Coordinates of C-alpha atoms and ligand atoms in Angstrom, one line a residue:
M1 CA -10.4 14.0 23.5
S2 CA -8.8 16.2 20.9
E3 CA -10.9 17.4 17.9
R4 CA -12.3 14.7 15.6
I5 CA -10.3 14.5 12.3
W6 CA -11.9 12.5 9.5
W7 CA -8.7 11.2 8.0
K8 CA -7.5 9.9 11.3
E9 CA -10.8 8.1 11.9
A10 CA -11.2 6.9 8.4
I11 CA -11.2 3.3 7.4
V12 CA -9.8 3.2 3.9
Y13 CA -10.7 0.5 1.3
Q14 CA -8.0 0.1 -1.4
I15 CA -9.3 -0.7 -4.9
Y16 CA -7.0 -2.0 -7.6
P17 CA -9.4 -1.2 -10.5
R18 CA -7.9 -3.6 -13.0
S19 CA -8.8 -6.5 -10.7
F20 CA -12.0 -5.3 -9.0
K21 CA -14.9 -5.7 -11.4
D22 CA -15.2 -5.8 -15.2
S23 CA -18.4 -4.2 -16.5
N24 CA -17.9 -4.6 -20.3
R25 CA -16.7 -8.2 -20.7
D26 CA -13.1 -7.3 -21.9
G27 CA -11.6 -9.1 -18.9
V28 CA -10.2 -5.9 -17.4
G29 CA -11.7 -4.3 -14.3
D30 CA -12.9 -0.8 -14.9
L31 CA -14.5 2.3 -13.3
R32 CA -18.0 1.3 -14.2
G33 CA -17.3 -2.0 -12.4
V34 CA -16.4 0.0 -9.3
I35 CA -19.7 2.1 -9.7
E36 CA -21.6 -1.2 -9.8
K37 CA -20.2 -2.1 -6.4
L38 CA -20.6 1.2 -4.6
D39 CA -23.3 -0.2 -2.3
Y40 CA -21.1 -3.2 -1.4
I41 CA -18.2 -0.8 -0.6
Q42 CA -20.5 1.3 1.6
S43 CA -21.8 -1.9 3.3
L44 CA -18.3 -2.5 4.7
G45 CA -18.5 0.4 7.0
V46 CA -15.5 2.1 5.4
D47 CA -15.2 5.8 5.0
A48 CA -12.9 6.3 1.9
V49 CA -11.6 4.5 -1.1
W50 CA -7.9 4.6 -2.2
L51 CA -8.0 4.1 -6.0
N52 CA -4.8 2.8 -7.6
P53 CA -3.8 4.8 -10.7
I54 CA -6.4 5.1 -13.4
Y55 CA -4.5 7.4 -15.8
K56 CA -3.5 6.7 -19.4
S57 CA -0.6 4.2 -19.2
P58 CA 1.2 1.6 -21.4
N59 CA 0.7 -0.6 -18.3
D60 CA 4.3 -1.6 -18.0
D61 CA 4.0 -1.5 -14.2
G62 CA 0.3 -1.8 -13.5
G63 CA -0.5 1.8 -14.3
Y64 CA 2.4 3.3 -12.3
D65 CA 3.9 4.4 -15.6
I66 CA 1.7 7.3 -16.6
S67 CA 1.8 8.7 -20.2
D68 CA -1.0 11.3 -19.7
Y69 CA -1.8 12.6 -16.3
Y70 CA -5.0 14.3 -17.5
S71 CA -6.8 11.4 -19.0
V72 CA -8.3 8.1 -17.9
Q73 CA -6.8 4.8 -19.1
P74 CA -9.2 3.8 -22.0
E75 CA -9.5 0.3 -20.7
F76 CA -10.8 1.7 -17.4
G77 CA -13.3 4.0 -19.0
T78 CA -13.8 7.7 -19.6
M79 CA -13.5 10.9 -17.6
E80 CA -17.3 10.9 -17.4
D81 CA -17.1 7.5 -15.8
F82 CA -14.6 8.9 -13.3
D83 CA -16.9 11.9 -12.5
E84 CA -19.8 9.5 -12.0
L85 CA -17.8 7.3 -9.7
L86 CA -16.7 10.4 -7.6
K87 CA -20.3 11.5 -7.4
G88 CA -21.5 8.1 -6.4
L89 CA -18.9 7.9 -3.6
H90 CA -19.8 11.3 -2.3
Q91 CA -23.5 10.5 -2.4
R92 CA -22.7 7.6 -0.1
K93 CA -20.6 9.9 2.2
L94 CA -17.5 8.1 1.0
K95 CA -14.3 10.0 0.2
L96 CA -11.9 9.3 -2.7
I97 CA -8.1 9.2 -2.3
M98 CA -6.4 9.2 -5.7
D99 CA -3.0 7.6 -6.3
L100 CA -0.6 10.0 -8.0
V101 CA 2.8 8.9 -9.3
L102 CA 5.0 12.0 -9.3
N103 CA 8.5 10.4 -8.9
H104 CA 8.5 9.2 -12.5
S105 CA 6.4 9.2 -15.6
S106 CA 6.1 6.7 -18.4
D107 CA 8.8 6.8 -21.1
E108 CA 5.8 7.2 -23.5
H109 CA 4.8 10.5 -21.9
P110 CA 5.3 13.4 -24.4
W111 CA 7.7 15.1 -21.9
F112 CA 10.1 12.1 -22.1
Q113 CA 9.6 11.7 -25.8
E114 CA 10.8 15.3 -26.2
S115 CA 13.5 15.1 -23.5
R116 CA 15.3 12.2 -25.2
K117 CA 15.5 13.9 -28.6
S118 CA 18.5 16.1 -27.9
K119 CA 20.7 17.4 -25.1
D120 CA 19.5 20.9 -25.6
N121 CA 15.8 20.0 -25.8
V122 CA 13.6 22.3 -23.6
Y123 CA 12.3 19.2 -21.8
R124 CA 15.8 17.7 -21.3
D125 CA 15.9 18.6 -17.6
Y126 CA 12.5 17.2 -16.9
Y127 CA 14.5 14.0 -16.3
F128 CA 18.0 13.0 -15.1
W129 CA 20.4 12.5 -17.9
K130 CA 24.1 11.7 -17.4
P131 CA 27.1 10.5 -19.5
G132 CA 28.3 7.0 -18.8
K133 CA 31.4 6.3 -16.7
N134 CA 34.2 3.8 -17.7
G135 CA 32.0 2.5 -20.5
G136 CA 29.1 1.8 -18.2
P137 CA 26.3 3.6 -16.3
P138 CA 27.0 6.7 -14.3
N139 CA 26.9 4.8 -11.0
N140 CA 26.1 1.4 -9.5
W141 CA 22.5 2.0 -8.4
P142 CA 20.3 -1.0 -8.8
S143 CA 16.7 -0.6 -10.0
F144 CA 13.8 -1.9 -7.9
F145 CA 13.0 -4.0 -10.9
G146 CA 16.4 -5.6 -11.5
G147 CA 19.5 -4.5 -13.4
S148 CA 20.9 -1.0 -13.4
A149 CA 18.8 2.1 -12.5
W150 CA 20.3 3.7 -15.6
Q151 CA 19.4 3.1 -19.2
L152 CA 21.6 4.2 -22.2
D153 CA 19.6 6.0 -24.8
D154 CA 21.2 5.9 -28.3
A155 CA 19.7 9.2 -29.5
T156 CA 22.1 11.2 -27.4
G157 CA 24.5 8.6 -26.0
E158 CA 23.6 9.5 -22.5
Y159 CA 21.9 7.5 -19.7
Y160 CA 18.7 8.3 -17.9
L161 CA 17.7 7.4 -14.4
H162 CA 14.9 5.0 -13.6
L163 CA 14.7 3.7 -10.1
F164 CA 11.9 1.4 -11.3
S165 CA 11.4 0.0 -14.8
R166 CA 13.3 1.3 -17.9
K167 CA 9.8 2.6 -19.0
Q168 CA 9.6 4.7 -15.8
P169 CA 12.2 7.5 -16.1
D170 CA 12.5 9.5 -12.9
L171 CA 11.2 13.1 -13.0
N172 CA 13.7 15.8 -12.1
W173 CA 12.2 17.7 -9.2
E174 CA 15.3 20.0 -9.1
N175 CA 13.7 21.6 -12.2
P176 CA 11.1 24.3 -11.0
I177 CA 9.4 24.2 -14.4
L178 CA 8.7 20.5 -13.9
R179 CA 7.5 21.0 -10.4
E180 CA 5.1 23.6 -11.7
E181 CA 3.8 21.1 -14.3
L182 CA 3.1 18.6 -11.4
N183 CA 1.4 21.3 -9.4
K184 CA -0.9 22.0 -12.4
L185 CA -1.9 18.3 -12.8
M186 CA -2.5 18.0 -9.0
K187 CA -4.8 21.0 -9.2
F188 CA -6.7 19.5 -12.1
W189 CA -7.7 16.4 -10.1
L190 CA -8.3 18.4 -6.8
A191 CA -10.5 20.8 -8.6
K192 CA -12.8 17.8 -9.4
G193 CA -13.4 17.4 -5.6
V194 CA -11.0 14.5 -4.9
D195 CA -10.5 14.2 -1.1
G196 CA -7.0 12.8 -0.8
L197 CA -3.8 12.0 -2.6
R198 CA -1.7 8.9 -2.1
L199 CA 1.7 10.0 -3.3
D200 CA 3.7 7.2 -4.8
V201 CA 7.3 6.8 -3.6
I202 CA 7.2 10.4 -2.4
S203 CA 10.2 9.6 -0.2
A204 CA 12.4 9.4 -3.4
I205 CA 11.5 12.6 -5.2
S206 CA 14.6 14.5 -4.0
K207 CA 17.8 12.9 -5.6
R208 CA 21.3 13.1 -4.4
T209 CA 22.4 14.9 -7.5
D210 CA 26.0 13.9 -7.1
F211 CA 24.8 10.3 -7.6
P212 CA 27.3 8.6 -5.3
D213 CA 27.7 4.8 -5.7
T214 CA 25.8 2.8 -3.1
D215 CA 28.2 1.3 -0.6
T216 CA 26.0 -1.6 0.4
P217 CA 24.7 -4.8 -1.4
D218 CA 21.6 -4.7 0.8
F219 CA 18.9 -3.3 -1.4
N220 CA 16.6 -2.0 1.3
E221 CA 19.6 -0.2 2.8
T222 CA 20.4 1.3 -0.6
I223 CA 16.8 2.6 -0.7
R224 CA 17.2 4.1 2.8
K225 CA 20.6 5.6 2.3
Y226 CA 20.6 6.7 -1.4
Y227 CA 17.0 6.8 -2.8
A228 CA 14.9 8.0 0.0
N229 CA 15.2 11.1 2.3
G230 CA 17.0 13.2 -0.3
P231 CA 18.4 16.7 0.6
R232 CA 15.4 18.6 -0.6
L233 CA 12.6 16.2 0.2
K234 CA 11.2 18.3 3.0
E235 CA 11.4 21.4 0.9
F236 CA 9.6 19.9 -2.1
I237 CA 6.8 18.5 0.1
K238 CA 6.4 21.9 1.8
E239 CA 6.3 23.7 -1.5
A240 CA 3.6 21.3 -2.9
K241 CA 1.6 21.9 0.2
E242 CA 1.9 25.7 0.1
K243 CA 1.3 25.9 -3.7
V244 CA -1.4 23.2 -4.1
W245 CA -2.7 21.2 -1.1
D246 CA -3.4 24.1 1.2
H247 CA -5.8 25.5 -1.4
Y248 CA -8.1 22.5 -1.3
D249 CA -9.9 20.4 1.2
V250 CA -7.5 17.5 0.7
I251 CA -5.4 15.1 2.8
T252 CA -2.1 13.5 1.7
V253 CA -0.7 10.1 2.4
G254 CA 2.9 9.6 1.3
E255 CA 4.2 6.2 0.3
G256 CA 7.5 6.3 2.2
P257 CA 9.9 3.4 1.5
G258 CA 13.1 4.2 3.2
I259 CA 11.5 6.7 5.7
T260 CA 12.5 5.8 9.3
P261 CA 10.9 6.3 12.6
Q262 CA 13.6 8.8 13.3
N263 CA 13.0 11.0 10.3
A264 CA 9.3 10.4 9.6
K265 CA 8.2 13.5 11.6
D266 CA 10.4 15.7 9.3
Y267 CA 7.8 15.1 6.6
L268 CA 4.6 14.9 8.7
D269 CA 3.3 18.3 9.6
D270 CA -0.3 19.5 9.3
Q271 CA 1.2 22.9 8.5
H272 CA 4.1 22.2 6.2
G273 CA 4.0 18.5 5.4
L274 CA 2.1 15.4 4.7
N275 CA -0.8 14.3 6.8
M276 CA 0.4 10.7 7.1
I277 CA 2.7 8.1 5.5
F278 CA 2.8 4.4 4.7
H279 CA 5.9 3.1 6.4
F280 CA 7.3 -0.3 5.5
G281 CA 8.9 -1.4 8.8
H282 CA 7.0 -4.7 8.8
M283 CA 6.6 -5.0 5.0
F284 CA 10.3 -5.5 4.3
M285 CA 11.0 -7.6 7.4
D286 CA 11.1 -10.9 5.5
Q287 CA 13.2 -9.6 2.7
G288 CA 16.8 -10.7 2.7
V289 CA 19.7 -8.7 1.4
G290 CA 18.6 -9.5 -2.2
G291 CA 15.2 -7.9 -1.6
R292 CA 11.8 -9.3 -2.4
F293 CA 12.9 -12.6 -4.1
D294 CA 15.4 -13.3 -1.3
P295 CA 12.8 -14.1 1.4
I296 CA 13.9 -14.8 5.0
P297 CA 11.8 -16.0 7.9
W298 CA 10.2 -13.2 9.9
K299 CA 9.9 -13.2 13.7
M300 CA 6.7 -12.3 15.7
R301 CA 9.0 -10.4 18.1
D302 CA 10.1 -8.1 15.3
F303 CA 6.6 -7.7 14.0
K304 CA 5.4 -6.5 17.4
Q305 CA 8.4 -4.3 17.7
V306 CA 7.6 -2.5 14.4
F307 CA 4.2 -1.4 15.8
K308 CA 5.8 -0.3 19.1
T309 CA 8.5 1.7 17.3
W310 CA 6.2 3.5 15.0
N311 CA 3.6 4.2 17.7
D312 CA 6.4 5.7 19.8
A313 CA 7.5 7.8 16.8
F314 CA 4.0 9.2 16.4
K315 CA 3.1 9.4 20.1
E316 CA 3.3 13.2 20.2
K317 CA 3.3 14.3 16.6
G318 CA 2.6 12.8 13.2
W319 CA 0.2 10.1 12.2
G320 CA 0.7 6.7 10.7
S321 CA -1.2 4.3 8.6
V322 CA -1.9 0.7 9.5
F323 CA -1.9 -1.9 6.7
L324 CA -0.9 -5.5 6.3
G325 CA -1.1 -5.8 2.6
N326 CA -1.8 -3.9 -0.7
H327 CA -1.3 -4.4 -4.4
D328 CA 2.5 -4.7 -3.9
F329 CA 2.6 -7.6 -1.4
A330 CA 1.3 -11.1 -0.7
R331 CA -2.2 -11.5 0.7
M332 CA -2.2 -10.8 4.4
V333 CA -3.8 -14.1 5.5
S334 CA -1.2 -16.1 3.5
R335 CA 1.7 -13.9 4.7
W336 CA 0.9 -13.2 8.4
G337 CA -1.9 -15.7 9.1
N338 CA -2.6 -19.4 8.5
D339 CA -4.5 -19.7 5.2
R340 CA -5.1 -23.4 5.7
E341 CA -6.4 -25.0 8.9
F342 CA -7.0 -21.6 10.5
W343 CA -7.9 -19.5 7.4
E344 CA -11.1 -18.1 8.9
Q345 CA -9.8 -17.3 12.4
S346 CA -6.6 -15.8 11.2
S347 CA -8.3 -13.6 8.6
K348 CA -10.5 -12.3 11.3
L349 CA -7.6 -11.9 13.7
L350 CA -5.7 -9.8 11.1
C351 CA -8.9 -7.6 10.5
T352 CA -9.0 -7.1 14.3
L353 CA -5.4 -5.9 14.3
L354 CA -6.0 -3.5 11.4
L355 CA -9.1 -2.1 13.1
S356 CA -7.8 -1.8 16.7
M357 CA -4.4 -0.2 16.0
R358 CA -3.5 3.5 16.4
G359 CA -3.3 5.0 12.9
T360 CA -5.5 5.2 9.9
T361 CA -6.6 1.7 8.7
F362 CA -6.1 0.7 5.1
I363 CA -7.6 -2.6 4.0
F364 CA -6.9 -4.0 0.5
Q365 CA -9.7 -5.3 -1.7
G366 CA -10.5 -9.0 -1.0
D367 CA -8.8 -9.1 2.4
E368 CA -12.3 -8.5 4.0
I369 CA -13.3 -11.9 2.7
G370 CA -9.9 -13.6 3.4
M371 CA -8.7 -13.9 -0.2
T372 CA -5.4 -15.9 -0.3
N373 CA -2.3 -16.0 -2.4
T374 CA -2.5 -17.4 -5.8
H375 CA -0.1 -20.1 -7.2
L376 CA 2.1 -19.6 -10.3
S377 CA 3.1 -23.0 -11.8
S378 CA 5.6 -21.2 -14.0
V379 CA 7.1 -17.7 -14.0
S380 CA 5.6 -17.1 -17.4
E381 CA 2.1 -17.0 -15.7
S382 CA 3.2 -13.8 -13.9
K383 CA 1.8 -10.5 -15.0
D384 CA 4.1 -8.4 -12.9
I385 CA 7.2 -6.7 -14.3
E386 CA 8.9 -7.0 -10.9
T387 CA 8.6 -10.8 -10.9
L388 CA 9.4 -11.2 -14.6
N389 CA 12.5 -9.0 -14.3
G390 CA 13.4 -10.7 -11.0
W391 CA 13.4 -14.0 -12.8
H392 CA 15.6 -12.6 -15.5
E393 CA 18.1 -11.5 -12.8
A394 CA 17.8 -14.9 -11.1
Q395 CA 18.7 -16.7 -14.3
K396 CA 21.9 -14.6 -14.6
K397 CA 22.8 -15.9 -11.1
G398 CA 22.0 -19.5 -12.1
I399 CA 19.1 -19.7 -9.7
P400 CA 16.7 -22.6 -10.8
E401 CA 13.1 -21.7 -11.8
K402 CA 11.8 -23.9 -9.0
T403 CA 13.7 -21.9 -6.4
F404 CA 12.7 -18.5 -7.8
L405 CA 9.1 -19.6 -8.2
E406 CA 9.0 -20.5 -4.5
A407 CA 10.0 -17.0 -3.7
A408 CA 7.6 -15.5 -6.2
N409 CA 4.7 -17.5 -4.9
Y410 CA 5.6 -16.4 -1.3
A411 CA 6.2 -12.7 -1.9
G412 CA 5.3 -11.8 -5.4
R413 CA 2.8 -9.0 -6.3
D414 CA 0.7 -11.3 -8.5
N415 CA -0.7 -12.7 -5.3
A416 CA -2.5 -9.5 -4.6
R417 CA -3.6 -8.8 -8.2
T418 CA -5.9 -11.8 -8.9
P419 CA -9.4 -10.6 -9.6
M420 CA -11.8 -9.9 -6.8
Q421 CA -13.9 -13.0 -5.9
W422 CA -17.6 -12.0 -6.0
N423 CA -19.2 -15.4 -6.3
S424 CA -18.6 -19.1 -7.0
G425 CA -19.7 -18.7 -10.7
K426 CA -17.5 -18.4 -13.8
H427 CA -14.4 -16.3 -13.2
G428 CA -15.7 -15.6 -9.7
G429 CA -18.2 -13.1 -11.0
F430 CA -15.4 -10.7 -11.8
S431 CA -15.9 -10.8 -15.6
Q432 CA -18.1 -12.4 -18.2
G433 CA -15.1 -12.2 -20.5
V434 CA -11.7 -13.9 -20.1
P435 CA -10.0 -12.2 -17.1
W436 CA -6.7 -10.5 -17.7
M437 CA -5.4 -12.6 -14.9
K438 CA -6.5 -16.0 -13.7
V439 CA -9.0 -16.0 -10.9
N440 CA -7.9 -17.9 -7.8
E441 CA -9.5 -21.4 -8.0
N442 CA -10.7 -21.1 -4.4
T443 CA -13.3 -18.6 -5.5
S444 CA -15.7 -21.6 -5.4
R445 CA -15.3 -21.4 -1.6
I446 CA -14.0 -17.9 -0.9
N447 CA -16.3 -15.2 -2.3
V448 CA -18.4 -12.3 -1.3
D449 CA -21.8 -14.0 -2.0
A450 CA -20.9 -16.9 0.2
Q451 CA -20.1 -14.6 3.1
Q452 CA -22.9 -12.0 2.9
I453 CA -25.4 -14.0 5.0
G454 CA -23.4 -16.1 7.5
S455 CA -23.1 -14.0 10.7
D456 CA -19.8 -15.7 11.4
S457 CA -18.3 -15.0 8.0
I458 CA -15.0 -13.1 7.7
L459 CA -17.0 -10.4 5.8
N460 CA -19.5 -9.9 8.5
Y461 CA -16.8 -10.0 11.1
F462 CA -15.0 -7.3 9.3
R463 CA -18.3 -5.3 9.2
A464 CA -18.7 -5.8 13.0
M465 CA -15.1 -4.7 13.5
T466 CA -15.6 -1.5 11.5
A467 CA -18.7 -0.8 13.6
L468 CA -16.8 -1.4 16.8
R469 CA -14.0 1.0 15.7
K470 CA -16.5 3.7 15.1
A471 CA -18.3 3.0 18.4
Y472 CA -15.1 3.3 20.3
P473 CA -13.0 6.4 19.4
V474 CA -10.4 5.1 21.8
L475 CA -9.5 2.7 19.0
T476 CA -8.5 5.7 16.9
Y477 CA -7.3 8.3 19.4
G478 CA -6.4 6.2 22.5
S479 CA -2.8 5.5 23.6
Y480 CA -1.2 2.3 22.4
Q481 CA 0.3 0.2 25.3
P482 CA 1.7 -3.2 24.2
L483 CA 2.3 -5.8 26.9
E484 CA 5.9 -6.8 26.7
E485 CA 6.0 -9.8 29.0
T486 CA 4.0 -12.2 26.8
P487 CA 5.1 -15.2 24.7
D488 CA 6.2 -14.1 21.2
S489 CA 3.1 -15.3 19.4
L490 CA 0.7 -13.7 21.9
F491 CA 0.2 -10.1 20.9
L492 CA -1.6 -8.0 23.6
Y493 CA -2.0 -4.3 23.7
F494 CA -4.2 -1.8 25.6
R495 CA -5.9 1.1 23.9
E496 CA -6.7 3.8 26.5
S497 CA -8.3 7.2 26.7
D498 CA -9.5 9.2 29.6
K499 CA -12.9 7.4 29.3
E500 CA -12.2 3.9 28.0
K501 CA -9.6 1.2 28.2
L502 CA -9.7 -1.8 25.8
L503 CA -7.5 -4.8 25.7
I504 CA -6.8 -6.5 22.3
V505 CA -5.7 -10.2 22.5
L506 CA -4.2 -11.7 19.3
N507 CA -2.8 -15.3 19.3
F508 CA -0.6 -15.5 16.2
S509 CA -0.1 -19.3 16.5
D510 CA -1.7 -22.7 15.9
Q511 CA -1.3 -23.5 19.6
V512 CA -3.5 -22.9 22.6
T513 CA -2.0 -20.5 25.1
N514 CA -2.9 -18.9 28.5
L515 CA -4.1 -15.4 29.0
P516 CA -1.4 -13.7 31.2
D517 CA -2.6 -13.4 34.9
L518 CA -1.6 -9.8 34.7
V519 CA -4.6 -8.8 32.6
K520 CA -7.3 -11.0 34.2
P521 CA -8.2 -8.5 36.9
V522 CA -8.9 -5.6 34.5
I523 CA -11.0 -7.5 32.0
S524 CA -14.7 -6.6 32.3
Q525 CA -16.6 -7.3 29.0
R526 CA -15.9 -9.3 25.8
L527 CA -16.8 -6.9 23.0
I528 CA -16.0 -9.1 20.1
G529 CA -14.2 -12.4 19.3
N530 CA -13.4 -14.5 16.3
Y531 CA -14.7 -17.8 17.8
A532 CA -18.4 -18.3 17.9
D533 CA -18.4 -19.2 21.6
P534 CA -16.5 -17.2 24.2
G535 CA -14.8 -20.4 25.5
N536 CA -12.7 -20.3 28.7
E537 CA -11.5 -16.7 29.4
A538 CA -8.2 -17.9 30.8
V539 CA -7.3 -19.8 27.6
V540 CA -6.6 -18.2 24.2
R541 CA -7.3 -20.6 21.4
P542 CA -5.3 -20.9 18.1
W543 CA -5.5 -17.7 16.1
E544 CA -8.1 -16.4 18.5
S545 CA -8.6 -12.6 18.7
I546 CA -10.7 -10.9 21.3
V547 CA -11.4 -7.3 22.2
Y548 CA -12.2 -6.8 25.9
R549 CA -13.5 -3.7 27.6
C550 CA -11.5 -3.1 30.8
T551 CA -12.2 -1.4 34.1
K552 CA -10.3 2.0 34.4
Ligands
LIG601 O1 5.9 1.0 -4.8 C1 7.1 1.4 -4.3 C2 7.7 0.6 -3.3 O2 8.8 1.0 -2.9 C3 7.2 -0.6 -2.7 O3 5.8 -0.6 -2.6 C4 7.7 -1.9 -3.4 O4 9.0 -1.9 -3.1 C5 7.5 -1.9 -4.9 O5 6.4 -2.7 -5.1 C6 8.7 -2.5 -5.6 O6 9.0 -3.7 -5.0 C7 5.1 1.9 -5.5 C8 3.9 1.3 -6.0 O7 3.1 0.9 -4.9 C9 4.2 0.1 -6.9 O8 3.1 -0.6 -7.3 C10 5.0 0.6 -8.1 O9 5.5 -0.5 -8.8 C11 6.2 1.5 -7.7 O10 5.9 2.4 -6.6 C12 6.7 2.3 -8.9 O11 5.7 3.2 -9.2
LIG602 CA1 -13.6 -3.9 -18.5

């Protein structure tokens, strides 16, 4: 087997600090709350934490609008709290991957405050400014958060680019002085001993500076063709690596909306590029032409194909990440599983997939106990700019609130941002104050305390699966060989190395099905399953997941 590489073997636990644990009763999760839970995090058998942004921010987009890259958001605590958190993680042999947002800043950042003052301001070219065209914005690009991606600024009568919210002006990486500023802030955090960087929307940092109109109404196609994979993307990544990352013991994971299996390897290169990317092949599968709030049914066949396509892409070179949810998407058991009659089995099945696939595993806080989607009874309950703006756009098209709300309850980001459910007490033990966001009522049933003891709880199944992944390096480095000739809902794949061969069986359905005859002769030992009893080997029960050891 090739050399052991920590970030390929790592199981990463994603923490959205605002919703993880509140330590000072203000209803907002904070760094001291994470410190309180370090032993719990370690008990999961994970190796690293991906911490969503903690920097000073007006919080227009959940902290992804940074107004000071060098300071901690006061609600989250102090720089001393951060230092203590990092120390606490390292004492437990846990690594820290920080989330850095370098595609855009907040409009309240001093750079932008200066830049907007005048056309000849020394900070003008830290951002993209253009005159309007025919009385409107410079082109027809839509923002991720509804409306135009351009905002007219009265002070100079020009428009500035913001792929996301109006309060998130895009940074101009064409400007070498700006790039130097970004290198400096990366070095500041890396000098503290941070082990990794999750680079937000890294795929969009190189703009097509002629800003051509998009020729498609399909939003995800516009991302792919116009926002991502810009002409200097590879060059900018290579420069950041040579000027910054190579000088620290750090790994990089790029968030790559719009990156394709064909071009991913351009950006993944241990010498000149990123270590790994988040690709979104499966995550946008159920988004129609209109994007997130235009949901369409997804097919299991396509879901399986995404894993095959990306495994083929990284077979020889490059390395992927495996995730089924995060702070931007619905809860995995509600989206991909059955959070009603088969809530427990399907949560465990999804944990099995996450921990048996080829690629670095990322698990989002709460998915290890099967937290489910929330339910907004009105759009006004949403705390997410993407949903609130989406509703504003929907109203312009005459879409009734009921229809929009259905889409938001299915796909909206509020689903992932309800507070972590620690116990069945007030506010789920998240806060002794009034939480910034309503805790899911089912915390009475779904919470950490309720699952710590029961050996067949989702939490303890997750722990058993992390232990299995570590016991069997084939689950990290082995080949990925999906079985094609199976019913759509039956997802079977081998993981093989020169020493081991495992078979993973996942029944993504409410129905009983049969194990294909093809695999019966090679099965030798049932290593783990999500039903208490092994049952009849020839039959696969609803939402049943099993990992078998096979004869070589
Ligand atoms: O998300 C960028 C992104 O393209 C997808 O995750 C998703 O499309 C996004 O939520 C908009 O629908 C990153 C962050 O993960 C997200 O939280 C931020 O809102 C966004 O960038 C802007 O910083
Ligand atoms: Ca707090």
